[in-house]
Amino acid sequence: MGLRQRERRAAASGTIRFLTCVLPPAWAGLFLFVQSPVLMVQIGGGVFLVAVVIVVWRLLATGVDERWGRPSGRCLARSGSAVRVGRAAIFLISK
């Protein structure tokens, strides 16, 4: 997404190591409070979809490399459907 320097392999490896060490204990800690596997799957899916929508919007705003081509109307339609599915996941979690 351009938040970290992709060209530097050490920076990318450091980010991956950090996330690999931090995310599993955080997810396990969240499960201690939620205590519902189905709800955990819904939370994970909702977070993933929201992250995908954010990445798509950022790429549409900043542009992509020419070798990838211009985003089509299908790309926008998919991001819209991802937003709707994310809303549904949030609605199900809040019930």
Tab-separated table of C-alpha atoms in Angstrom:
chain	number	residue	atom	x	y	z
A	1	MET	CA	0.000	0.000	0.000
A	2	GLY	CA	2.966	2.301	0.139
A	3	LEU	CA	2.886	2.768	3.897
A	4	ARG	CA	6.243	1.019	4.226
A	5	GLN	CA	9.147	0.948	1.831
A	6	ARG	CA	8.690	-2.108	-0.355
A	7	GLU	CA	12.062	-1.770	-2.018
A	8	ARG	CA	13.906	-2.433	1.214
A	9	ARG	CA	13.757	-6.122	1.932
A	10	ALA	CA	14.790	-5.626	5.574
A	11	ALA	CA	11.849	-3.284	6.243
A	12	ALA	CA	9.391	-5.716	4.659
A	13	SER	CA	10.846	-8.649	6.606
A	14	GLY	CA	10.649	-6.664	9.838
A	15	THR	CA	6.991	-5.861	9.254
A	16	ILE	CA	6.174	-9.492	8.491
A	17	ARG	CA	8.041	-10.670	11.597
A	18	PHE	CA	6.246	-8.121	13.763
A	19	LEU	CA	2.804	-9.096	12.476
A	20	THR	CA	3.646	-12.793	12.774
A	21	CYS	CA	4.544	-12.344	16.433
A	22	VAL	CA	1.768	-9.929	17.417
A	23	LEU	CA	-1.367	-11.071	15.580
A	24	PRO	CA	-1.737	-14.673	16.878
A	25	PRO	CA	-1.546	-13.727	20.591
A	26	ALA	CA	-3.888	-10.788	19.968
A	27	TRP	CA	-6.363	-13.099	18.216
A	28	ALA	CA	-6.102	-15.641	21.065
A	29	GLY	CA	-6.651	-12.875	23.615
A	30	LEU	CA	-9.722	-11.689	21.740
A	31	PHE	CA	-11.072	-15.247	21.772
A	32	LEU	CA	-10.810	-15.309	25.584
A	33	PHE	CA	-13.320	-12.448	25.671
A	34	VAL	CA	-15.577	-13.489	22.779
A	35	GLN	CA	-15.589	-17.287	23.386
A	36	SER	CA	-17.524	-18.060	20.220
A	37	PRO	CA	-15.762	-19.652	17.240
A	38	VAL	CA	-18.516	-18.620	14.809
A	39	LEU	CA	-18.317	-15.012	15.937
A	40	MET	CA	-14.525	-15.079	15.627
A	41	VAL	CA	-14.840	-16.234	12.012
A	42	GLN	CA	-17.342	-13.446	11.324
A	43	ILE	CA	-15.041	-10.870	12.920
A	44	GLY	CA	-12.078	-12.133	10.889
A	45	GLY	CA	-14.058	-12.063	7.650
A	46	GLY	CA	-15.385	-8.586	8.355
A	47	VAL	CA	-11.936	-7.215	9.181
A	48	PHE	CA	-10.493	-8.832	6.043
A	49	LEU	CA	-13.203	-7.366	3.821
A	50	VAL	CA	-12.810	-3.896	5.313
A	51	ALA	CA	-9.032	-4.129	4.756
A	52	VAL	CA	-9.584	-5.158	1.138
A	53	VAL	CA	-11.925	-2.210	0.575
A	54	ILE	CA	-9.392	0.215	2.081
A	55	VAL	CA	-6.622	-1.153	-0.146
A	56	VAL	CA	-8.820	-0.935	-3.254
A	57	TRP	CA	-9.796	2.654	-2.474
A	58	ARG	CA	-6.161	3.609	-1.864
A	59	LEU	CA	-5.048	2.024	-5.122
A	60	LEU	CA	-7.852	3.745	-7.009
A	61	ALA	CA	-6.906	7.095	-5.473
A	62	THR	CA	-3.145	6.840	-5.959
A	63	GLY	CA	-3.164	4.937	-9.215
A	64	VAL	CA	-1.449	1.720	-10.105
A	65	ASP	CA	1.504	0.878	-12.281
A	66	GLU	CA	0.781	1.028	-16.027
A	67	ARG	CA	1.564	-2.647	-16.509
A	68	TRP	CA	-1.465	-3.521	-14.358
A	69	GLY	CA	-3.833	-1.461	-16.493
A	70	ARG	CA	-6.687	0.836	-15.555
A	71	PRO	CA	-9.268	-0.348	-13.024
A	72	SER	CA	-12.509	-1.284	-14.719
A	73	GLY	CA	-16.099	-0.836	-13.659
A	74	ARG	CA	-16.039	-4.406	-12.404
A	75	CYS	CA	-13.371	-3.404	-9.881
A	76	LEU	CA	-15.610	-0.666	-8.505
A	77	ALA	CA	-18.580	-3.028	-8.420
A	78	ARG	CA	-16.540	-5.584	-6.492
A	79	SER	CA	-15.432	-3.007	-3.941
A	80	GLY	CA	-19.072	-1.950	-3.528
A	81	SER	CA	-20.142	-5.528	-2.929
A	82	ALA	CA	-17.274	-5.954	-0.461
A	83	VAL	CA	-18.576	-2.936	1.456
A	84	ARG	CA	-22.061	-4.456	1.571
A	85	VAL	CA	-20.737	-7.815	2.804
A	86	GLY	CA	-18.621	-6.007	5.401
A	87	ARG	CA	-21.706	-4.142	6.616
A	88	ALA	CA	-23.590	-7.419	6.867
A	89	ALA	CA	-20.734	-8.927	8.899
A	90	ILE	CA	-20.729	-5.928	11.245
A	91	PHE	CA	-24.515	-6.191	11.576
A	92	LEU	CA	-24.271	-9.890	12.449
A	93	ILE	CA	-21.532	-9.240	14.978
A	94	SER	CA	-23.515	-6.490	16.682
A	95	LYS	CA	-26.606	-8.682	17.179
